[in-house]
Structures are given as structure tokens and as C-alpha cells.
mmCIF file with all atom_site columns, C-alpha atoms in Angstrom:
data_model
loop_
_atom_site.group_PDB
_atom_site.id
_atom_site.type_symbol
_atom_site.label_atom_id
_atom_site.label_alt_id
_atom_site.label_comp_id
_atom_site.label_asym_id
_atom_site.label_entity_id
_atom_site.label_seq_id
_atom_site.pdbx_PDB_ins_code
_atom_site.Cartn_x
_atom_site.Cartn_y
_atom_site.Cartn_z
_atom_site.occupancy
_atom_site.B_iso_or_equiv
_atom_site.pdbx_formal_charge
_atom_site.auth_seq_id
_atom_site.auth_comp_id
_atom_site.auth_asym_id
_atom_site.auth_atom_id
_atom_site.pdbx_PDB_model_num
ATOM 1   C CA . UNK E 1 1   ? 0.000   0.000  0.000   1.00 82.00 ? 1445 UNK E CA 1
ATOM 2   C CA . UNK E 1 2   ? 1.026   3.693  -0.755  1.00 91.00 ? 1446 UNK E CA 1
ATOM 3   C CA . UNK E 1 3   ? 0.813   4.365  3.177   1.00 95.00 ? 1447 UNK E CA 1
ATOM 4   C CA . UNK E 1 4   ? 3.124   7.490  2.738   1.00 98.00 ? 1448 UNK E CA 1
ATOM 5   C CA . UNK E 1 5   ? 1.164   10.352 1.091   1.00 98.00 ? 1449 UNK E CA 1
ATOM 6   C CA . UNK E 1 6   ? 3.578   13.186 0.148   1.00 98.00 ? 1450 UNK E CA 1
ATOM 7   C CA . UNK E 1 7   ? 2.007   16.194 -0.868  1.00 99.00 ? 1451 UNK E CA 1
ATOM 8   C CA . UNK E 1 8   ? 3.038   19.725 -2.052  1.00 98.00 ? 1452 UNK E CA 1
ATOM 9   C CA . UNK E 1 9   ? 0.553   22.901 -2.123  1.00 98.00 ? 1453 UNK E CA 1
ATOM 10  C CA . UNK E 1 10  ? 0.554   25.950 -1.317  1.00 96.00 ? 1454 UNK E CA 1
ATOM 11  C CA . UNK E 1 11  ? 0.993   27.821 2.431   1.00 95.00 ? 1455 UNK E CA 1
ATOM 12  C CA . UNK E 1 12  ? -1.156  31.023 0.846   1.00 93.00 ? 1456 UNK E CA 1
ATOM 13  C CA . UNK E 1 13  ? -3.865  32.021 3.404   1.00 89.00 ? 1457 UNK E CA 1
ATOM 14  C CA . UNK E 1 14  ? -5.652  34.357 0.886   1.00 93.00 ? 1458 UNK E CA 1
ATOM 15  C CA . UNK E 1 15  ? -6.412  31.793 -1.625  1.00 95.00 ? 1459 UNK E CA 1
ATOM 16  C CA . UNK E 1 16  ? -10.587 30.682 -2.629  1.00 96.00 ? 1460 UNK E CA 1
ATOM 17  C CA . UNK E 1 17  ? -12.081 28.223 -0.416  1.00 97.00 ? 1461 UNK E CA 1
ATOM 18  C CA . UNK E 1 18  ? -12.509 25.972 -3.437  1.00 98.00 ? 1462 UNK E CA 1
ATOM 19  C CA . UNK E 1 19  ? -9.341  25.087 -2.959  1.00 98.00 ? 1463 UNK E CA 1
ATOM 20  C CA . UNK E 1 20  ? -9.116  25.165 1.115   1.00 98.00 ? 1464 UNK E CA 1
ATOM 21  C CA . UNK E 1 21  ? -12.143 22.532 0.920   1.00 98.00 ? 1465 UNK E CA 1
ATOM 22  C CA . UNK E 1 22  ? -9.894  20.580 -1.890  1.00 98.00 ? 1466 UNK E CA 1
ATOM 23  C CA . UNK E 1 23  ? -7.189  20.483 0.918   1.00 98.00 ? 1467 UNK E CA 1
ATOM 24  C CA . UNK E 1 24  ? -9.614  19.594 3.631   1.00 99.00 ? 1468 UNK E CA 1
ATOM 25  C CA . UNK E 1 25  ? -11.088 16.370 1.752   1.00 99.00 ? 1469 UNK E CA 1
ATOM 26  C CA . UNK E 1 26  ? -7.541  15.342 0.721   1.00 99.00 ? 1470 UNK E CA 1
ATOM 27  C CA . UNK E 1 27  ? -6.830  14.938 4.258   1.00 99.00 ? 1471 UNK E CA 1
ATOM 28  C CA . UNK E 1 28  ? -9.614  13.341 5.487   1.00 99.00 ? 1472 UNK E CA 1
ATOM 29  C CA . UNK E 1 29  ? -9.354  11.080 2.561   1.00 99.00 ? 1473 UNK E CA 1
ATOM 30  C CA . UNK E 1 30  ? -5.484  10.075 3.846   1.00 99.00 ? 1474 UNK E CA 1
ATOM 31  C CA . UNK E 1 31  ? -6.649  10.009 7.524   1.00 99.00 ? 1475 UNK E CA 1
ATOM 32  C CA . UNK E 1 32  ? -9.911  7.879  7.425   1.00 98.00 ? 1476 UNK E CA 1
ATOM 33  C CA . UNK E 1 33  ? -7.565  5.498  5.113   1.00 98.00 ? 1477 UNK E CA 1
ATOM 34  C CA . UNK E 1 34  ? -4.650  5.036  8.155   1.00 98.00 ? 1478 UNK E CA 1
ATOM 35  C CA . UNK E 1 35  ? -2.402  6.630  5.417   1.00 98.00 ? 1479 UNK E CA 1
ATOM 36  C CA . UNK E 1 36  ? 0.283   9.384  6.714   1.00 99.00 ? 1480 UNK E CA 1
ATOM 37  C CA . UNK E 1 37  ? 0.697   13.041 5.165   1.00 99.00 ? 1481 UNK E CA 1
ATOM 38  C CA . UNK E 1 38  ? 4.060   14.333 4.405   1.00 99.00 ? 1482 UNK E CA 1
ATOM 39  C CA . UNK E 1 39  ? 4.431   17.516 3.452   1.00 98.00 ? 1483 UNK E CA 1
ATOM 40  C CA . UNK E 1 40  ? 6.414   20.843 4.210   1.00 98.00 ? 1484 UNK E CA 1
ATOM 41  C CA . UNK E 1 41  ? 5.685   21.258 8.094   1.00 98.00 ? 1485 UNK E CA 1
ATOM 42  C CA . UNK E 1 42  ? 4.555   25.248 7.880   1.00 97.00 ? 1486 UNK E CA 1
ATOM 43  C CA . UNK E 1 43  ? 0.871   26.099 9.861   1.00 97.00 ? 1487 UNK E CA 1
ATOM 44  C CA . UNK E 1 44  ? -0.409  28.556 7.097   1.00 96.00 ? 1488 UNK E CA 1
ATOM 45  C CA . UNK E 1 45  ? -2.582  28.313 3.958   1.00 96.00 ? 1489 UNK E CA 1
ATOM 46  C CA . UNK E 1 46  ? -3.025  25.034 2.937   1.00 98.00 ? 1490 UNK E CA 1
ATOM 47  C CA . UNK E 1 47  ? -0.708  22.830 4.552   1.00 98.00 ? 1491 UNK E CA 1
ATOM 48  C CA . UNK E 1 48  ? -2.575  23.713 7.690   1.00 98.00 ? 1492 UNK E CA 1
ATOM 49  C CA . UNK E 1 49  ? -6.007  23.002 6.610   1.00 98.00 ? 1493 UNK E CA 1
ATOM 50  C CA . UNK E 1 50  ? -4.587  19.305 5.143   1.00 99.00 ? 1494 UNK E CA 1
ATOM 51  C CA . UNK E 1 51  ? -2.249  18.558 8.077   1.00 99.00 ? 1495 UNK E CA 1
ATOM 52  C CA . UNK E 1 52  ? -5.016  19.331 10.583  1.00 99.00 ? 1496 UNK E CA 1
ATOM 53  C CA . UNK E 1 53  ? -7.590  17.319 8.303   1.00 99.00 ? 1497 UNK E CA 1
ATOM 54  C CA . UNK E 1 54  ? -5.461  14.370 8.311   1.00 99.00 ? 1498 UNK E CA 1
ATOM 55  C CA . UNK E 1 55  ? -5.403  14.282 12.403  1.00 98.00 ? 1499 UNK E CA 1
ATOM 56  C CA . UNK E 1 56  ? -8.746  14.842 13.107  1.00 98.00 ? 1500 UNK E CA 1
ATOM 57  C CA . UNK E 1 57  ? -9.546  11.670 10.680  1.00 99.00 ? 1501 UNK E CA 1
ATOM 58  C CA . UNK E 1 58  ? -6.679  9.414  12.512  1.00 98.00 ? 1502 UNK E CA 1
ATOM 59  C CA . UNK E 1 59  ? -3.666  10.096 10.059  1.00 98.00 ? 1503 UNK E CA 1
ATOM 60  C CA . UNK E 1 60  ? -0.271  10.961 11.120  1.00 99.00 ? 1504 UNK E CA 1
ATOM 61  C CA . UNK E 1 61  ? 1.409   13.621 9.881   1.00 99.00 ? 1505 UNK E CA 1
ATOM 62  C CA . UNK E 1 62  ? 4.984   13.833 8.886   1.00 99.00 ? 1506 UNK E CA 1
ATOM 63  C CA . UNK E 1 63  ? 6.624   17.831 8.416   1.00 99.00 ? 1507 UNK E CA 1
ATOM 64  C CA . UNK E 1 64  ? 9.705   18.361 6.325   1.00 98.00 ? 1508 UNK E CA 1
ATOM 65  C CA . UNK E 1 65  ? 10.418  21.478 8.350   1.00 98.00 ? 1509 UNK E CA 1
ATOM 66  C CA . UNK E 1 66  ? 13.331  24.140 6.671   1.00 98.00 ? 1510 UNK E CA 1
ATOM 67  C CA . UNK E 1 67  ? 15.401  26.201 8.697   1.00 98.00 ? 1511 UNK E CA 1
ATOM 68  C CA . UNK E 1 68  ? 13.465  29.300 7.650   1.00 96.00 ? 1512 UNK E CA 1
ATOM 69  C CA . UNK E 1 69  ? 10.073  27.885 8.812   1.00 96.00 ? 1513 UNK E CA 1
ATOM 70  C CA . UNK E 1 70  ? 11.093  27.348 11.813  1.00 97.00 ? 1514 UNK E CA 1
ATOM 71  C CA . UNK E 1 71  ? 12.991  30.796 12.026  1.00 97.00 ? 1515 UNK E CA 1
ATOM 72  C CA . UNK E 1 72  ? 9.761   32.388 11.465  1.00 97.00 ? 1516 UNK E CA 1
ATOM 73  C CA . UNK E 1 73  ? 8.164   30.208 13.844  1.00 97.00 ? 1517 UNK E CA 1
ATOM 74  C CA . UNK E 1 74  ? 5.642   29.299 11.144  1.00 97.00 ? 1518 UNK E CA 1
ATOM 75  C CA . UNK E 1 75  ? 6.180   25.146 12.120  1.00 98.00 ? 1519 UNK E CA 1
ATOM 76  C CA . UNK E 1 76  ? 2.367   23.470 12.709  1.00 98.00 ? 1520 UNK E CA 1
ATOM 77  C CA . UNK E 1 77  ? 2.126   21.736 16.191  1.00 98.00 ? 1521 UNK E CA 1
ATOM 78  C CA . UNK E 1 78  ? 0.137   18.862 14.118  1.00 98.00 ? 1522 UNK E CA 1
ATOM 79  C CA . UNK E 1 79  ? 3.219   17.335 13.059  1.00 99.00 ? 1523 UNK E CA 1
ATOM 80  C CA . UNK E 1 80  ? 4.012   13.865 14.412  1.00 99.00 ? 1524 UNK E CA 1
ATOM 81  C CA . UNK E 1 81  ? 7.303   12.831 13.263  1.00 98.00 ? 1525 UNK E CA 1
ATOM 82  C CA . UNK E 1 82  ? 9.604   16.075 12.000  1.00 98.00 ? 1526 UNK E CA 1
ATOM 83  C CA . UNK E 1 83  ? 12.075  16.177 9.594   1.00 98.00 ? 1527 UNK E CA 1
ATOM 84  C CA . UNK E 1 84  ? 14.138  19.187 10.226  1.00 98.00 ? 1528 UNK E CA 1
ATOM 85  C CA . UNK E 1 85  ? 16.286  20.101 7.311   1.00 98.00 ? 1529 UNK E CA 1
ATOM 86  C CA . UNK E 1 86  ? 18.798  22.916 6.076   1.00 97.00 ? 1530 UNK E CA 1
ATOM 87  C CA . UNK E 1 87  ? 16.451  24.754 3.080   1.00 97.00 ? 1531 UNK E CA 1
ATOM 88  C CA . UNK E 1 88  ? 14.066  24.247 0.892   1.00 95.00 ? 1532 UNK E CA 1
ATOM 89  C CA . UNK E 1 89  ? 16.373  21.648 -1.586  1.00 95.00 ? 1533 UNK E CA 1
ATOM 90  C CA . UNK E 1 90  ? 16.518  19.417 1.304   1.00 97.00 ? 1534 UNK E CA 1
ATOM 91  C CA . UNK E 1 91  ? 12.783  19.423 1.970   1.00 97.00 ? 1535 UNK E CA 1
ATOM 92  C CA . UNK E 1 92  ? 12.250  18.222 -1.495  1.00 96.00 ? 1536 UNK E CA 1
ATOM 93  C CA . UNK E 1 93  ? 15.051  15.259 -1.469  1.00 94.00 ? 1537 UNK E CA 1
ATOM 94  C CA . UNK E 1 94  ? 13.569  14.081 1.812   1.00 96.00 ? 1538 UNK E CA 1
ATOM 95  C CA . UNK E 1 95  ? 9.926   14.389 0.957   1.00 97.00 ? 1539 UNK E CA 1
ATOM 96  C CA . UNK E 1 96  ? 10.783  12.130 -2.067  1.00 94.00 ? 1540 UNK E CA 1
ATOM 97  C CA . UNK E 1 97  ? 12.618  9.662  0.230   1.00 94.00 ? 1541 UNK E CA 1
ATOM 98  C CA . UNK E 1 98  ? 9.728   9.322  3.075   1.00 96.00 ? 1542 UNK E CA 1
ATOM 99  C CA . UNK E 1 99  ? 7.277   9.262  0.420   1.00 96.00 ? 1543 UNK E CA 1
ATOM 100 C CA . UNK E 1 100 ? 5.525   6.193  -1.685  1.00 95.00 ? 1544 UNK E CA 1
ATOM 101 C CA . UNK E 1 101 ? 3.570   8.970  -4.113  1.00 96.00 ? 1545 UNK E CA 1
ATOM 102 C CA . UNK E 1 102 ? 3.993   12.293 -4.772  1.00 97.00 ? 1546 UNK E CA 1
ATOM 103 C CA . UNK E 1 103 ? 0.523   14.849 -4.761  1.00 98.00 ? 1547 UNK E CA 1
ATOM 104 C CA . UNK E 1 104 ? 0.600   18.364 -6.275  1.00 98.00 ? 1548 UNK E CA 1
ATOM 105 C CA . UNK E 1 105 ? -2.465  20.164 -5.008  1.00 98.00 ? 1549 UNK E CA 1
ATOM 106 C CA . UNK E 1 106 ? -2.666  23.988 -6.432  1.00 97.00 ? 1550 UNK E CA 1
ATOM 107 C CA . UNK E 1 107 ? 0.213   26.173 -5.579  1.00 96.00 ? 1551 UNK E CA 1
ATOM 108 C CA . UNK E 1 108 ? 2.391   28.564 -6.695  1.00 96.00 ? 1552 UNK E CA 1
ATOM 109 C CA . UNK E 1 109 ? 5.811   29.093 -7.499  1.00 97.00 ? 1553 UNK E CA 1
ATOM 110 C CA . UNK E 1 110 ? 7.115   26.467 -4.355  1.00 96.00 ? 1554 UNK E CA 1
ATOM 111 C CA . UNK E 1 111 ? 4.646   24.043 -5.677  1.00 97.00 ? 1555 UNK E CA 1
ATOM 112 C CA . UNK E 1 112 ? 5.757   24.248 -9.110  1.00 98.00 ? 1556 UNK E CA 1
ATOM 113 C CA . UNK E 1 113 ? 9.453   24.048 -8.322  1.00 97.00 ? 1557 UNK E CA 1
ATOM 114 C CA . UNK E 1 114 ? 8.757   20.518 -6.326  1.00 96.00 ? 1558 UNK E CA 1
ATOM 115 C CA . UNK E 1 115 ? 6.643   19.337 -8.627  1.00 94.00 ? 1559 UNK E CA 1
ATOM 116 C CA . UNK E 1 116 ? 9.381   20.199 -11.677 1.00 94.00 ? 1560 UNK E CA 1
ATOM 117 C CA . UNK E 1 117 ? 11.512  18.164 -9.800  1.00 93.00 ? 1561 UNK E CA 1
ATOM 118 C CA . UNK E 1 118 ? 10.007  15.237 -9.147  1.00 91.00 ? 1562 UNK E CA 1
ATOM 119 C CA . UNK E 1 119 ? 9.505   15.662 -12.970 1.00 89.00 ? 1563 UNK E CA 1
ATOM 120 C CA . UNK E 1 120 ? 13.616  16.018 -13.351 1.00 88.00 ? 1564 UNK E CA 1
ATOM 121 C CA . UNK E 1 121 ? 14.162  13.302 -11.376 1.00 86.00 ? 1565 UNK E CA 1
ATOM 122 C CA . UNK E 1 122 ? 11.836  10.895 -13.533 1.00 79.00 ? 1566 UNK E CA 1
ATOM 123 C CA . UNK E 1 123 ? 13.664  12.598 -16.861 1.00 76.00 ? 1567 UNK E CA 1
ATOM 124 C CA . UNK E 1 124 ? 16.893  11.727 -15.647 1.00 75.00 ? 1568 UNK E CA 1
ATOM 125 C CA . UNK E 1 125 ? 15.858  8.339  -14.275 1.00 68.00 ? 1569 UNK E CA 1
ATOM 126 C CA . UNK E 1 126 ? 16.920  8.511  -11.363 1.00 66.00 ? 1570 UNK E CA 1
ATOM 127 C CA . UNK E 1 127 ? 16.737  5.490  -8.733  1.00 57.00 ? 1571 UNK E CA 1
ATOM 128 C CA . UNK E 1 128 ? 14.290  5.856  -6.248  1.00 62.00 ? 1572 UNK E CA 1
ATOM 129 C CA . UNK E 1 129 ? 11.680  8.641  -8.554  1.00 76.00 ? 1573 UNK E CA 1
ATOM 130 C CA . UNK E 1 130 ? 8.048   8.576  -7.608  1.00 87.00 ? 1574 UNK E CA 1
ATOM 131 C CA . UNK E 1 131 ? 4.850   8.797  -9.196  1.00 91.00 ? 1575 UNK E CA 1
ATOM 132 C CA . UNK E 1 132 ? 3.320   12.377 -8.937  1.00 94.00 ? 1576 UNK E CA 1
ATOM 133 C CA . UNK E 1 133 ? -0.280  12.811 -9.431  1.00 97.00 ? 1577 UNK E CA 1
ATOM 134 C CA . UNK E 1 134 ? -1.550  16.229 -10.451 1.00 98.00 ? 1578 UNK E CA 1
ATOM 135 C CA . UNK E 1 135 ? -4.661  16.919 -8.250  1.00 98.00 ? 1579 UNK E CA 1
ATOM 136 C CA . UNK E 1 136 ? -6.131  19.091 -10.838 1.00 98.00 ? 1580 UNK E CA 1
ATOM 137 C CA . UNK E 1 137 ? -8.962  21.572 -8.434  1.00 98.00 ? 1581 UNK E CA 1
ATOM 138 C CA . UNK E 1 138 ? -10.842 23.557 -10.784 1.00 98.00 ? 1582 UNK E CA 1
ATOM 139 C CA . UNK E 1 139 ? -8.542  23.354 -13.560 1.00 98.00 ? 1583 UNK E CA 1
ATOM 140 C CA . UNK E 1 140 ? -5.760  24.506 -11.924 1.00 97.00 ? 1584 UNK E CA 1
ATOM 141 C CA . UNK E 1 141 ? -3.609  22.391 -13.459 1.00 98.00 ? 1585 UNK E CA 1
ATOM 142 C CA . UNK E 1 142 ? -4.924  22.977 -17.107 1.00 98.00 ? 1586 UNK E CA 1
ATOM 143 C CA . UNK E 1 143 ? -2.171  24.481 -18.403 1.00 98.00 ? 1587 UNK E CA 1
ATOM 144 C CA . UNK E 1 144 ? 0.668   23.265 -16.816 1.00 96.00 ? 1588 UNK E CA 1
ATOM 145 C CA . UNK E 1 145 ? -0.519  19.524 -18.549 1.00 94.00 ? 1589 UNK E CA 1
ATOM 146 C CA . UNK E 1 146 ? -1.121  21.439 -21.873 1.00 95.00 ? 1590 UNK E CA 1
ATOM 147 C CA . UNK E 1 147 ? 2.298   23.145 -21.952 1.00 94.00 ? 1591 UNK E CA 1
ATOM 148 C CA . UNK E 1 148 ? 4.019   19.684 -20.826 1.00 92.00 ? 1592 UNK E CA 1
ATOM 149 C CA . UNK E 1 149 ? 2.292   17.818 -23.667 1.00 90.00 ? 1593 UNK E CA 1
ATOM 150 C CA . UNK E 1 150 ? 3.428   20.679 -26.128 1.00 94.00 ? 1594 UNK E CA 1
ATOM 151 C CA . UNK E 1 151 ? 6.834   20.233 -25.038 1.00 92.00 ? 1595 UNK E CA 1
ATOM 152 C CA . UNK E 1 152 ? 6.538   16.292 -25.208 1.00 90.00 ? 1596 UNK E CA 1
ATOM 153 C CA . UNK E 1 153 ? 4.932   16.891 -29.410 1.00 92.00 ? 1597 UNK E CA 1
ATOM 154 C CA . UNK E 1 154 ? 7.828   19.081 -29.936 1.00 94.00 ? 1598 UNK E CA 1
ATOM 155 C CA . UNK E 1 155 ? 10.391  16.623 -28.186 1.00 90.00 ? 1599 UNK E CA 1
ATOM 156 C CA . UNK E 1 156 ? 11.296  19.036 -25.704 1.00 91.00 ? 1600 UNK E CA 1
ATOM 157 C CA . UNK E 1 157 ? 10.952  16.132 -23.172 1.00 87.00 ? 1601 UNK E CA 1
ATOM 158 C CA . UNK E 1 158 ? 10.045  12.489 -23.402 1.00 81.00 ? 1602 UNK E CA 1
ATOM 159 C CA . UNK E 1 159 ? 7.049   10.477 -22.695 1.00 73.00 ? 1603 UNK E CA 1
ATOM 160 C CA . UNK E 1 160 ? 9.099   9.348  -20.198 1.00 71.00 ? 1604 UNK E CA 1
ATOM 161 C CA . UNK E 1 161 ? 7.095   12.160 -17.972 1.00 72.00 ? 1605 UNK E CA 1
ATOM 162 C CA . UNK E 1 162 ? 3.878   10.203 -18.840 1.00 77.00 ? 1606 UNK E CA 1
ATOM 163 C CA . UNK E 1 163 ? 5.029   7.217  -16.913 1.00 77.00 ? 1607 UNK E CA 1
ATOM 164 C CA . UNK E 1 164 ? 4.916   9.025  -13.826 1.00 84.00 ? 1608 UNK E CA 1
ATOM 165 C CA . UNK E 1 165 ? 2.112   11.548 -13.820 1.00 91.00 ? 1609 UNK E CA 1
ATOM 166 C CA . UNK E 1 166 ? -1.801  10.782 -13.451 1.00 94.00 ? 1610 UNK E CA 1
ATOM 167 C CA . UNK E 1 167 ? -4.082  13.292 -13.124 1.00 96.00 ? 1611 UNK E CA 1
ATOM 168 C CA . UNK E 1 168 ? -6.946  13.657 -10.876 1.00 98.00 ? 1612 UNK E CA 1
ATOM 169 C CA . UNK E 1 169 ? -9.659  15.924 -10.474 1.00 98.00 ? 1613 UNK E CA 1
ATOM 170 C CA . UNK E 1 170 ? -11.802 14.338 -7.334  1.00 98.00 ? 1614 UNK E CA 1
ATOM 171 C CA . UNK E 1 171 ? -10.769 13.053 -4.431  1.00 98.00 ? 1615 UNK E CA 1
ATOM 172 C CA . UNK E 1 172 ? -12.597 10.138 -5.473  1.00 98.00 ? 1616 UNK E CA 1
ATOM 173 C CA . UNK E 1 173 ? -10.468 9.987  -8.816  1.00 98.00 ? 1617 UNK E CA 1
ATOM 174 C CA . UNK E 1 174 ? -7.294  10.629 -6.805  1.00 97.00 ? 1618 UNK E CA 1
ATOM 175 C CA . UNK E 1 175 ? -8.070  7.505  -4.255  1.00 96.00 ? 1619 UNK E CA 1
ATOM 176 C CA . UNK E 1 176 ? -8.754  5.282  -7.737  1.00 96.00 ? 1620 UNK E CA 1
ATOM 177 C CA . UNK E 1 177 ? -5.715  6.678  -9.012  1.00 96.00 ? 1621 UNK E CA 1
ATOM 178 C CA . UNK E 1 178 ? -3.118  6.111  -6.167  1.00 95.00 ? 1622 UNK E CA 1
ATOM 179 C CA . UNK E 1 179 ? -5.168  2.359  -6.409  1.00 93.00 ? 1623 UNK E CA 1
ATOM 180 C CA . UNK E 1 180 ? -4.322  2.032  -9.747  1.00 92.00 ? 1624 UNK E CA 1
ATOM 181 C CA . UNK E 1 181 ? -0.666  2.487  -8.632  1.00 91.00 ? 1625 UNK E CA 1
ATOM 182 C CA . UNK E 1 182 ? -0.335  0.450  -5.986  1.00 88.00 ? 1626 UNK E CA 1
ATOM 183 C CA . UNK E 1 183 ? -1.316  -2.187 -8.412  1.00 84.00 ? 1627 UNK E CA 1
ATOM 184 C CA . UNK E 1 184 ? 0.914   -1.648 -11.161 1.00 78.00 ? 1628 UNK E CA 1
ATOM 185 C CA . UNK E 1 185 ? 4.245   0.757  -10.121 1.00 66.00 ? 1629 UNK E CA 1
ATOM 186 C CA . UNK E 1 186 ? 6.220   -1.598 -10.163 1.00 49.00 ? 1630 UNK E CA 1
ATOM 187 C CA . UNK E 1 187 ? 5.030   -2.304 -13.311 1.00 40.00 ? 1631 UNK E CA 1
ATOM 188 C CA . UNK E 1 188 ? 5.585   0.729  -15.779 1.00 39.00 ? 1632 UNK E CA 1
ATOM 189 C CA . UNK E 1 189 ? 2.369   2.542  -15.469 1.00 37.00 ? 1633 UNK E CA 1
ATOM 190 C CA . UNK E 1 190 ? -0.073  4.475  -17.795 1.00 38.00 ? 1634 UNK E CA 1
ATOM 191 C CA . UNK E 1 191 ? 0.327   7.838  -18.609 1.00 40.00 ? 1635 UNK E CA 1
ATOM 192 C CA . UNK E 1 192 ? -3.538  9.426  -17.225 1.00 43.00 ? 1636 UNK E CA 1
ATOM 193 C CA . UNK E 1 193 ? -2.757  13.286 -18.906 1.00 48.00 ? 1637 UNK E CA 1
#
């Protein structure tokens, strides 16, 4: 089982609530299912609402806590098991090592730069790479898979990238999708863009 849910989004606090409740239901989904969050440790925005979902439904909740977070004071008290590390590079290296599948949930540019290397990773091939799925809230993600099929038709990249990324725009989808790989990653799997 994928027991170790690592997800990125944002820590915005002035964001719509479609998204909030997007975060929300992504954590109950990984409490209710015994499944642990990992993510980047800070109590604003986002990581807040999904860290304190996942508790209140029985998950545990792993923070990848920088040096600045916690300079700013700005680490949740929901965390369970931290991670402290020197900056931001290190978060991502050890979210990708305490994690069985990688979730991108609507962010901005600190969601895009994890997310592009999880993708670097995979292009590189990497031992160790992840699946990422793309948790694609109101379309968010629209044109981020648009541009990276462009670049894939105009061999930019590879479909090497389609491998590793599934899409999902329900948190129903997403818990049939993260199924779907825990049957077959080991296995090369489908590309769901």
C-alpha cells in the first residue's frame, strides 16, 4: 500500500475556499484510510487546513520542516514525526525519500518548483523517482498539462514524464488513481494526462 502520502501545495492564506475545501477532503481522505501526510511542516494556507484534516480523521502527519520555517516560527504543532532540514532543496530530497507517491495540489511558485523536480528526477531516471499525481482543483492544473504535452509533441521532453504523472480531479479519482498504482508501479504505469 502507498501508506506514505507526500504532498506539495501551497501555504497562501488568501487563496478561494474551493481550494481550502480541496485540501480539507484530501486529508480526510489520507486520515480515514490510516495513510500518513508528508508535506512541508509550515501552519499557514493550505498545509494547515490538510495537516489538521489528516489528524482529526486518525492520520499521522509527517513535516519536512526548513530552517526558515522554523525561524519564522511558522512550524504546525500537528506534526508527528519532523524532519528538520537545512532549506528548501533538502525538503524536497527528503519528501521524495519518506514518500511512496507524490501529490501536487494547487500552488504557486514552491509548488511548481517541487513538482518540476520530481519531474527532473523521472527525466533523468533517477533510482528511487516517484509517481506524482496532479490533483487538478478547478482546472488549476490545465495548463501546466497542456504546456508539458506541447513540449513532449515538440520533443522538448520524453514520454518518459507520462510514466509518472496521473491526473486527478476528485478526491474520489485521486483515491482510484493512487489504487491504480499500488497495483501496477512496479510495473511501468499508464500515462492518465
Amino acid at each position: 500500500m502507498m501508506q506514505k502520502i507526500g504532498v506539495f501545495l501551497s501555504a497562501r492564506t488568501n487563496i478561494d475556499a474551493v481550494y481550502k475545501t480541496a485540501a480539507d477532503e484530501v486529508g480526510e481522505w489520507i486520515g480515514k484510510t490510516g495513510r500518513t501526510l508528508v508535506y512541508g511542516g509550515s501552519r499557514a494556507g493550505l498545509m494547515e487546513v490538510i495537516a489538521a484534516a489528516t489528524k482529526r480523521n486518525g492520520g499521522k502527519v509527517y513535516g519536512v520542516v526548513p530552517q526558515i520555517i522554523t525561524q519564522r516560527h511558522l512550524e504546525s504543532e500537528l506534526i508527528d514525526v519532523c524532519f528538520p532540514c537545512a532549506d528548501l532543496t533538502d525538503r524536497k530530497s527528503i519528501m521524495m525519500q519518506e514518500s511512496d507517491v507524490l501529490l501536487a495540489l494547487p500552488g504557486g511558485i514552491g509548488t511548481l518548483d517541487e513538482l518540476f523536480t520530481v519531474l527532473g528526477v523521472s527525466a533523468i531516471g533517477i533510482q528511487g523517482q516517484r509517481p506524482l499525481v496532479l490533483y487538478n482543483v478547478a482546472g488549476c492544473w490545465d495548463h501546466l498539462i497542456t504546456l508539458l504535452k506541447d513540449l513532449c509533441e515538440k520533443g522538448f521532453i520524453t514520454r518518459q514524464f507520462e510514466e509518472v504523472v496521473s491526473v486527478a480531479t476528485t478526491v474520489d479519482e485521486l483515491a482510484r488513481v493512487i489504487t491504480d498504482l499500488e497495483n501496477s508501479w512496479q510495473a511501468v504505469i499508464g500515462c492518465k494526462l
